[in-house]
Short mmCIF file of C-alpha atoms and ligand atoms in Angstrom, two decimals:
data_model
loop_
_atom_site.label_atom_id
_atom_site.label_comp_id
_atom_site.label_asym_id
_atom_site.label_seq_id
_atom_site.Cartn_x
_atom_site.Cartn_y
_atom_site.Cartn_z
CA MET A 29 -17.51 14.91 -11.36
CA ASN A 30 -15.68 16.98 -8.88
CA LEU A 31 -12.63 15.51 -7.53
CA ASN A 32 -11.02 17.32 -4.73
CA ILE A 33 -7.75 15.65 -3.63
CA ALA A 34 -4.88 16.18 -1.01
CA VAL A 35 -1.42 15.41 -2.45
CA LEU A 36 1.04 14.59 -0.11
CA PRO A 37 4.24 14.02 -1.53
CA GLY A 38 6.20 12.98 1.64
CA ASP A 39 9.98 12.66 1.73
CA GLY A 40 12.88 11.34 -0.54
CA ILE A 41 11.78 10.36 -4.21
CA GLY A 42 7.99 11.33 -3.00
CA GLU A 43 7.78 14.43 -4.72
CA GLU A 44 8.84 13.39 -8.05
CA ILE A 45 6.73 10.55 -8.01
CA VAL A 46 3.99 12.01 -7.02
CA ALA A 47 4.47 14.83 -9.24
CA GLN A 48 4.11 12.12 -12.30
CA ALA A 49 0.95 10.68 -10.44
CA LEU A 50 -0.69 14.01 -10.35
CA GLU A 51 0.04 14.76 -14.14
CA VAL A 52 -1.44 11.70 -14.48
CA THR A 53 -4.33 11.96 -12.46
CA LYS A 54 -5.21 15.89 -14.54
CA ALA A 55 -4.85 14.06 -17.87
CA ILE A 56 -7.56 11.30 -16.88
CA CYS A 57 -9.81 14.31 -15.56
CA LYS A 58 -9.44 16.61 -18.46
CA LYS A 59 -9.86 13.27 -20.76
CA PHE A 60 -13.36 12.38 -18.91
CA ASN A 61 -14.21 15.97 -17.94
CA HIS A 62 -14.05 15.85 -14.41
CA GLU A 63 -12.67 19.23 -12.27
CA LEU A 64 -9.95 18.33 -10.53
CA THR A 65 -8.97 20.70 -7.39
CA TYR A 66 -6.14 20.05 -5.39
CA LYS A 67 -3.88 21.08 -2.51
CA LYS A 68 -0.60 20.18 -1.23
CA ALA A 69 0.64 19.50 2.31
CA LEU A 70 3.42 18.31 4.56
CA VAL A 71 3.98 15.26 6.25
CA GLY A 72 6.89 12.95 7.58
CA ALA A 73 10.86 14.57 7.74
CA SER A 74 9.93 17.42 5.44
CA ALA A 75 6.85 18.74 7.80
CA ILE A 76 9.25 18.12 10.88
CA ASP A 77 12.12 20.14 9.37
CA ALA A 78 9.08 22.92 8.23
CA VAL A 79 7.09 22.77 11.40
CA GLY A 80 8.42 20.41 14.21
CA ASN A 81 5.33 17.96 13.51
CA PRO A 82 5.37 14.76 10.93
CA TYR A 83 1.44 15.35 10.67
CA PRO A 84 0.98 18.72 10.96
CA GLU A 85 -3.09 19.95 12.34
CA GLU A 86 -3.23 21.68 9.28
CA THR A 87 -2.60 18.66 7.17
CA HIS A 88 -4.98 16.32 8.80
CA GLU A 89 -7.48 19.35 8.39
CA LEU A 90 -6.97 19.22 4.37
CA CYS A 91 -7.20 15.14 4.40
CA MET A 92 -10.37 15.45 6.79
CA LYS A 93 -12.25 17.59 4.21
CA SER A 94 -10.63 16.26 0.57
CA ASP A 95 -12.24 13.31 -0.86
CA ALA A 96 -8.97 11.31 -1.28
CA VAL A 97 -5.34 11.79 -0.59
CA LEU A 98 -2.37 11.03 -2.76
CA PHE A 99 0.58 10.18 -1.07
CA GLY A 100 4.02 9.48 -1.75
CA ALA A 101 6.56 8.14 0.61
CA ILE A 102 8.21 8.85 4.06
CA GLY A 103 11.53 8.61 6.00
CA ALA A 104 14.70 10.27 5.81
CA PRO A 105 18.43 8.70 6.90
CA LYS A 106 18.98 11.25 9.32
CA TYR A 107 16.39 9.72 11.11
CA ASP A 108 17.23 6.02 10.80
CA ASN A 109 20.38 6.54 11.34
CA ASP A 110 19.42 8.41 14.86
CA PRO A 111 17.64 5.72 17.10
CA SER A 112 17.51 8.36 19.80
CA ALA A 113 15.30 11.01 17.99
CA LYS A 114 12.20 11.98 19.68
CA VAL A 115 10.12 12.88 16.60
CA ARG A 116 10.42 10.59 13.65
CA PRO A 117 9.05 10.86 10.05
CA GLU A 118 7.26 7.57 10.12
CA GLN A 119 5.11 8.88 13.23
CA GLY A 120 3.77 11.08 10.65
CA LEU A 121 2.40 8.39 8.45
CA LEU A 122 1.21 6.61 11.75
CA ALA A 123 -0.82 9.26 12.95
CA MET A 124 -2.63 9.97 9.41
CA ARG A 125 -3.50 6.43 9.35
CA LYS A 126 -4.91 6.24 12.66
CA LYS A 127 -6.43 10.00 12.63
CA LEU A 128 -8.09 9.12 9.27
CA GLY A 129 -9.20 5.68 10.81
CA LEU A 130 -7.67 3.85 7.98
CA TYR A 131 -7.74 0.21 8.97
CA ALA A 132 -7.46 -1.53 6.02
CA ASN A 133 -4.37 -1.68 3.54
CA ILE A 134 -5.14 -3.34 0.53
CA ARG A 135 -2.34 -4.38 -1.78
CA PRO A 136 -3.09 -5.79 -5.23
CA VAL A 137 -0.21 -7.92 -6.05
CA THR A 138 -0.20 -9.10 -9.84
CA THR A 139 2.61 -9.62 -12.33
CA PHE A 140 3.64 -7.87 -15.38
CA ALA A 141 4.81 -10.25 -18.39
CA SER A 142 7.56 -7.38 -19.11
CA LEU A 143 8.91 -7.67 -15.70
CA ILE A 144 9.02 -11.62 -15.18
CA HIS A 145 12.42 -11.94 -15.56
CA LYS A 146 13.39 -9.20 -12.96
CA SER A 147 12.13 -11.91 -10.78
CA PRO A 148 14.32 -14.07 -8.78
CA LEU A 149 11.95 -16.71 -9.00
CA LYS A 150 11.60 -19.24 -12.34
CA ASP A 151 9.15 -17.79 -14.99
CA GLU A 152 6.27 -20.55 -14.32
CA LEU A 153 6.23 -19.42 -10.40
CA ILE A 154 5.13 -15.97 -11.13
CA ASN A 155 3.75 -16.05 -14.36
CA GLY A 156 -0.10 -15.04 -14.34
CA ALA A 157 0.10 -15.01 -10.32
CA ASP A 158 -2.53 -12.51 -8.93
CA PHE A 159 -3.37 -12.03 -5.19
CA MET A 160 -4.65 -9.53 -2.80
CA CYS A 161 -3.00 -8.88 0.51
CA ILE A 162 -5.30 -7.21 2.85
CA ARG A 163 -2.95 -5.69 5.61
CA GLU A 164 -4.68 -4.54 8.87
CA LEU A 165 -3.35 -0.91 9.15
CA THR A 166 -4.13 0.51 12.60
CA GLY A 167 -3.08 -1.93 15.22
CA GLY A 168 -0.97 -4.37 16.57
CA ILE A 169 2.97 -3.83 17.22
CA TYR A 170 2.79 -0.34 15.43
CA PHE A 171 0.40 1.17 18.04
CA GLY A 172 0.32 -0.85 20.92
CA ARG A 173 0.92 0.87 24.30
CA PRO A 174 3.13 0.65 26.34
CA GLN A 175 5.96 1.26 24.29
CA GLY A 176 9.54 2.46 25.29
CA ARG A 177 12.82 1.87 26.55
CA THR A 178 14.25 2.17 29.95
CA GLU A 179 16.10 4.88 31.43
CA ASP A 180 19.20 3.17 31.11
CA GLY A 181 18.76 2.34 27.64
CA ASN A 182 19.39 -1.48 28.07
CA THR A 183 15.86 -2.39 27.74
CA ALA A 184 13.21 -1.28 25.24
CA TYR A 185 9.42 -2.98 24.65
CA ASP A 186 6.78 -2.60 22.05
CA THR A 187 3.36 -4.12 23.06
CA CYS A 188 1.19 -5.87 20.17
CA VAL A 189 -2.50 -5.32 21.29
CA TYR A 190 -5.77 -6.34 19.08
CA THR A 191 -8.97 -6.02 20.48
CA ARG A 192 -11.63 -8.40 18.83
CA GLU A 193 -13.72 -5.20 17.09
CA GLU A 194 -10.39 -4.50 15.21
CA VAL A 195 -10.18 -8.02 14.17
CA GLU A 196 -13.69 -8.59 13.16
CA ARG A 197 -13.91 -5.49 10.82
CA ILE A 198 -10.99 -6.60 8.70
CA ILE A 199 -11.66 -9.95 8.44
CA ARG A 200 -15.28 -9.16 7.38
CA LEU A 201 -14.07 -6.85 5.00
CA ALA A 202 -11.26 -9.78 3.47
CA TYR A 203 -14.43 -11.89 3.37
CA SER A 204 -16.40 -9.49 1.12
CA TYR A 205 -13.22 -9.01 -0.93
CA ALA A 206 -12.94 -13.12 -1.20
CA LYS A 207 -16.58 -13.12 -2.74
CA LYS A 208 -15.92 -10.77 -5.58
CA ARG A 209 -12.63 -13.01 -6.33
CA LYS A 210 -11.78 -16.87 -6.17
CA ASN A 211 -13.57 -17.71 -2.91
CA LYS A 212 -10.44 -18.30 -0.73
CA LEU A 213 -9.19 -16.45 1.95
CA THR A 214 -5.79 -16.98 3.87
CA ILE A 215 -5.80 -15.97 7.36
CA VAL A 216 -1.80 -15.07 8.32
CA ASP A 217 -0.95 -15.23 11.81
CA LYS A 218 1.78 -16.66 14.29
CA ALA A 219 -1.16 -18.53 16.47
CA ASN A 220 1.49 -20.83 18.18
CA VAL A 221 3.05 -18.29 19.66
CA LEU A 222 1.23 -15.05 20.14
CA ALA A 223 -2.03 -14.21 21.89
CA THR A 224 -2.81 -11.66 19.87
CA SER A 225 -2.74 -14.05 16.68
CA ARG A 226 -4.80 -16.68 18.84
CA LEU A 227 -7.59 -14.01 19.30
CA TRP A 228 -7.23 -13.29 14.96
CA ARG A 229 -7.44 -17.42 14.85
CA GLN A 230 -10.45 -17.36 17.25
CA VAL A 231 -12.43 -14.35 15.65
CA GLY A 232 -11.73 -16.04 12.31
CA GLN A 233 -13.27 -19.39 13.01
CA GLU A 234 -16.47 -17.71 14.16
CA ILE A 235 -16.78 -15.76 11.23
CA GLU A 236 -15.54 -18.33 8.73
CA LYS A 237 -19.35 -19.91 9.56
CA GLU A 238 -20.92 -17.27 7.75
CA PHE A 239 -19.18 -17.58 4.35
CA PRO A 240 -19.53 -21.23 3.92
CA GLU A 241 -18.81 -20.47 -0.20
CA VAL A 242 -15.32 -19.50 0.73
CA GLU A 243 -12.82 -21.55 1.40
CA THR A 244 -10.85 -20.43 4.45
CA GLU A 245 -7.18 -21.47 5.35
CA TYR A 246 -5.09 -20.26 8.20
CA MET A 247 -1.54 -20.32 8.04
CA PHE A 248 1.65 -19.32 10.21
CA VAL A 249 3.36 -16.22 9.06
CA ASP A 250 6.64 -18.11 8.78
CA ASN A 251 4.85 -20.93 6.45
CA ALA A 252 3.32 -18.15 4.45
CA ALA A 253 6.58 -16.16 3.89
CA MET A 254 8.02 -19.52 2.59
CA GLN A 255 5.01 -20.58 0.48
CA LEU A 256 4.67 -17.04 -1.45
CA VAL A 257 8.37 -17.84 -2.90
CA GLN A 258 7.59 -21.94 -3.37
CA TRP A 259 3.91 -21.72 -4.40
CA LEU A 260 2.86 -17.98 -4.95
CA LYS A 261 -0.28 -18.79 -7.06
CA ARG A 262 -2.05 -20.87 -4.23
CA PHE A 263 -2.92 -17.50 -2.62
CA ASP A 264 -5.87 -15.45 -3.38
CA VAL A 265 -7.05 -12.95 -0.86
CA ILE A 266 -4.44 -12.98 2.42
CA VAL A 267 -5.63 -10.97 5.36
CA THR A 268 -3.08 -10.21 8.22
CA GLU A 269 -2.16 -8.18 11.10
CA ASN A 270 -0.16 -4.77 10.58
CA MET A 271 3.42 -5.84 10.72
CA PHE A 272 3.11 -9.34 8.98
CA GLY A 273 1.52 -7.31 6.27
CA ASP A 274 4.00 -5.05 5.71
CA ILE A 275 6.82 -7.91 5.31
CA LEU A 276 4.78 -10.19 3.25
CA THR A 277 4.09 -7.55 0.90
CA ASP A 278 7.62 -6.14 0.40
CA GLU A 279 8.30 -10.12 -0.06
CA ALA A 280 5.38 -10.33 -2.86
CA SER A 281 6.35 -7.37 -4.60
CA VAL A 282 10.31 -8.57 -5.45
CA ILE A 283 8.85 -11.67 -6.03
CA THR A 284 6.59 -10.39 -8.81
CA GLY A 285 9.15 -8.25 -10.37
CA SER A 286 9.88 -5.06 -8.27
CA LEU A 287 9.16 -2.87 -5.34
CA GLY A 288 8.58 0.16 -7.48
CA MET A 289 5.42 -1.29 -8.90
CA LEU A 290 3.21 -1.98 -6.42
CA PRO A 291 0.36 0.58 -5.46
CA SER A 292 -1.90 0.19 -2.48
CA ALA A 293 -5.17 1.70 -1.29
CA SER A 294 -5.65 2.48 2.78
CA ILE A 295 -9.30 2.69 3.34
CA GLY A 296 -11.54 3.07 6.74
CA ILE A 297 -13.24 5.39 8.22
CA HIS A 298 -12.46 9.08 6.76
CA THR A 299 -10.65 9.97 3.57
CA SER A 300 -8.95 7.08 1.76
CA VAL A 301 -5.04 7.42 1.20
CA PHE A 302 -3.60 6.21 -2.01
CA GLU A 303 -0.09 5.04 -1.50
CA PRO A 304 2.69 3.16 -3.04
CA ILE A 305 4.29 0.06 -0.87
CA HIS A 306 7.77 1.03 -1.12
CA GLY A 307 9.59 3.62 0.81
CA SER A 308 11.50 7.17 0.34
CA TYR A 309 14.35 5.87 -1.31
CA PRO A 310 16.62 8.84 -0.58
CA GLN A 311 19.73 7.73 -2.32
CA ALA A 312 17.30 8.55 -5.48
CA ALA A 313 15.88 11.35 -4.42
CA GLY A 314 16.19 14.66 -6.71
CA LYS A 315 17.89 12.37 -9.33
CA ASP A 316 14.75 12.14 -11.57
CA ILE A 317 15.27 8.32 -11.82
CA ALA A 318 12.77 6.77 -9.28
CA ASN A 319 9.83 4.24 -10.77
CA PRO A 320 6.71 6.56 -10.50
CA LEU A 321 4.46 3.45 -11.44
CA ALA A 322 3.36 2.37 -8.03
CA THR A 323 2.47 6.04 -7.51
CA ILE A 324 0.65 6.12 -10.78
CA LEU A 325 -1.21 2.81 -10.38
CA SER A 326 -2.34 4.02 -7.16
CA ALA A 327 -3.77 7.06 -8.81
CA ALA A 328 -5.69 4.36 -10.67
CA LEU A 329 -6.92 3.03 -7.53
CA MET A 330 -7.68 6.52 -6.28
CA PHE A 331 -10.32 6.57 -9.36
CA GLU A 332 -11.97 3.09 -8.90
CA TYR A 333 -12.18 3.22 -5.02
CA ALA A 334 -12.43 6.68 -4.01
CA PHE A 335 -14.59 7.68 -6.81
CA ASP A 336 -16.22 4.56 -8.41
CA LEU A 337 -14.61 5.67 -11.64
CA GLN A 338 -13.94 2.30 -13.12
CA LYS A 339 -13.28 3.48 -16.81
CA GLU A 340 -10.52 6.09 -15.81
CA GLY A 341 -8.81 3.52 -13.74
CA ALA A 342 -8.75 1.05 -16.45
CA LEU A 343 -6.88 3.83 -18.61
CA ILE A 344 -4.46 4.56 -16.13
CA ARG A 345 -3.39 0.65 -15.84
CA GLU A 346 -3.65 0.04 -19.94
CA ALA A 347 -1.39 3.38 -20.06
CA VAL A 348 0.97 1.98 -17.77
CA ASP A 349 1.17 -1.36 -19.22
CA ALA A 350 2.02 0.35 -22.77
CA SER A 351 4.62 1.98 -21.42
CA MET A 352 6.07 -1.04 -20.15
CA LYS A 353 5.64 -3.13 -23.38
CA GLU A 354 7.36 -0.31 -25.12
CA GLY A 355 10.11 -0.16 -22.79
CA VAL A 356 9.89 3.42 -21.27
CA VAL A 357 10.23 2.48 -18.10
CA THR A 358 12.85 3.73 -15.13
CA GLU A 359 16.34 1.72 -14.66
CA ASP A 360 15.01 -0.88 -11.75
CA ILE A 361 13.24 -2.51 -14.40
CA ALA A 362 14.66 -1.56 -17.63
CA THR A 363 16.33 -4.16 -20.02
CA GLY A 364 17.64 -1.51 -22.40
CA LYS A 365 17.37 2.01 -22.14
CA ALA A 366 16.26 3.52 -18.69
CA TYR A 367 14.07 6.59 -19.02
CA LYS A 368 13.92 9.53 -16.25
CA THR A 369 10.80 9.45 -13.74
CA SER A 370 9.60 12.40 -15.49
CA GLU A 371 10.03 10.88 -18.78
CA VAL A 372 7.70 7.95 -18.02
CA GLY A 373 5.19 9.93 -16.64
CA GLU A 374 5.22 12.14 -19.88
CA TRP A 375 5.12 9.30 -21.84
CA ILE A 376 1.98 7.61 -19.94
CA VAL A 377 0.35 11.21 -20.01
CA ASN A 378 1.00 11.51 -23.73
CA TYR A 379 -0.49 8.17 -24.41
CA ILE A 380 -3.75 9.12 -22.38
CA ASN A 381 -4.16 12.27 -24.20
CA ASN A 382 -3.64 10.37 -27.66
CA LYS A 383 -6.49 8.00 -26.57
C1 IPM B 173 4.78 0.92 4.39
C2 IPM B 173 5.96 1.48 5.16
C3 IPM B 173 5.57 2.20 6.59
C4 IPM B 173 5.40 0.56 7.15
C5 IPM B 173 7.02 3.04 6.99
C6 IPM B 173 7.49 4.26 6.10
C7 IPM B 173 6.15 3.35 8.24
O1 IPM B 173 7.11 0.41 5.10
O2 IPM B 173 3.78 1.53 4.19
O3 IPM B 173 4.68 -0.22 4.32
O4 IPM B 173 6.09 0.48 7.78
O5 IPM B 173 3.77 0.79 7.43
MN1 MN B 174 6.40 -1.56 4.04
#
């Protein structure tokens, strides 16, 4: 098969972790006789620095004509600490999601036996936990207009907007995943306060009737945040709006061991993007210490979701599992010796080559 991918490392640790995921992708292509073509492009703070635009047209064109996008991370302290900056790196990621029509971000949350000791929760609460969060990605408060600040700088506003069409398509997608899993769907909202959430609940109640085989429950987001800590294993598929999904999945990632482990697939209308859920971790940039596993696992999702190459994805997961069992991991999850980002990547590539 011909695989034509766009590689967007972004900022901070993006370059280092994507480099490892790319090596793993090359090793898999070689092993399974696929022809890989890839091209790198700029996004985020590095794109602002180079061309003044966090999602340059050239990058968008490359993404549009690729079969998949492998993405690193976005964000830089110089912008985080400057609330008055007119152009922000994150706008690049949001523009990419919007222009590619990536309305769903699939975040599978699983536990790794060798990571359970890292969780702040008791073993029995997390052992065997396995659920999927489907985050709406192109609507809600991230995109609602109007947005802004008053001239005097004393008032600021963000608007949360959802249309029926946006809610319907993501809830239907969530049902399709629930049917492939345990027939259980939790729709997370804040319908006791927010009008947009009441629209979610109303649309949910309408669509629910079409899926009698699926057990549907509705849960307020504050309760969901608590239940994740208290009884994680009750969840199978969660679907929620953009910002709630952002927050709940960071929570889920530390509960299951490390923010450095969770991959995601952003899917929708045009080319899908595969990205770790963590950020750009600027303090670690260039030090070769960041955990590349979330990005390597995102490459596994890329093989599975974008190319329907299941064996290829499975071999990446197997190699990641093996590296963890062997203790060849970075400092965030190491119990003994901590390995470098590049050493972990090389170990995984070797494992694949020797399979
Ligand atoms: C994520 C990130 C982004 C988001 C930021 C970098 C804009 O936190 O992908 O979860 O909030 O969506
Ligand atoms: Mn996030």
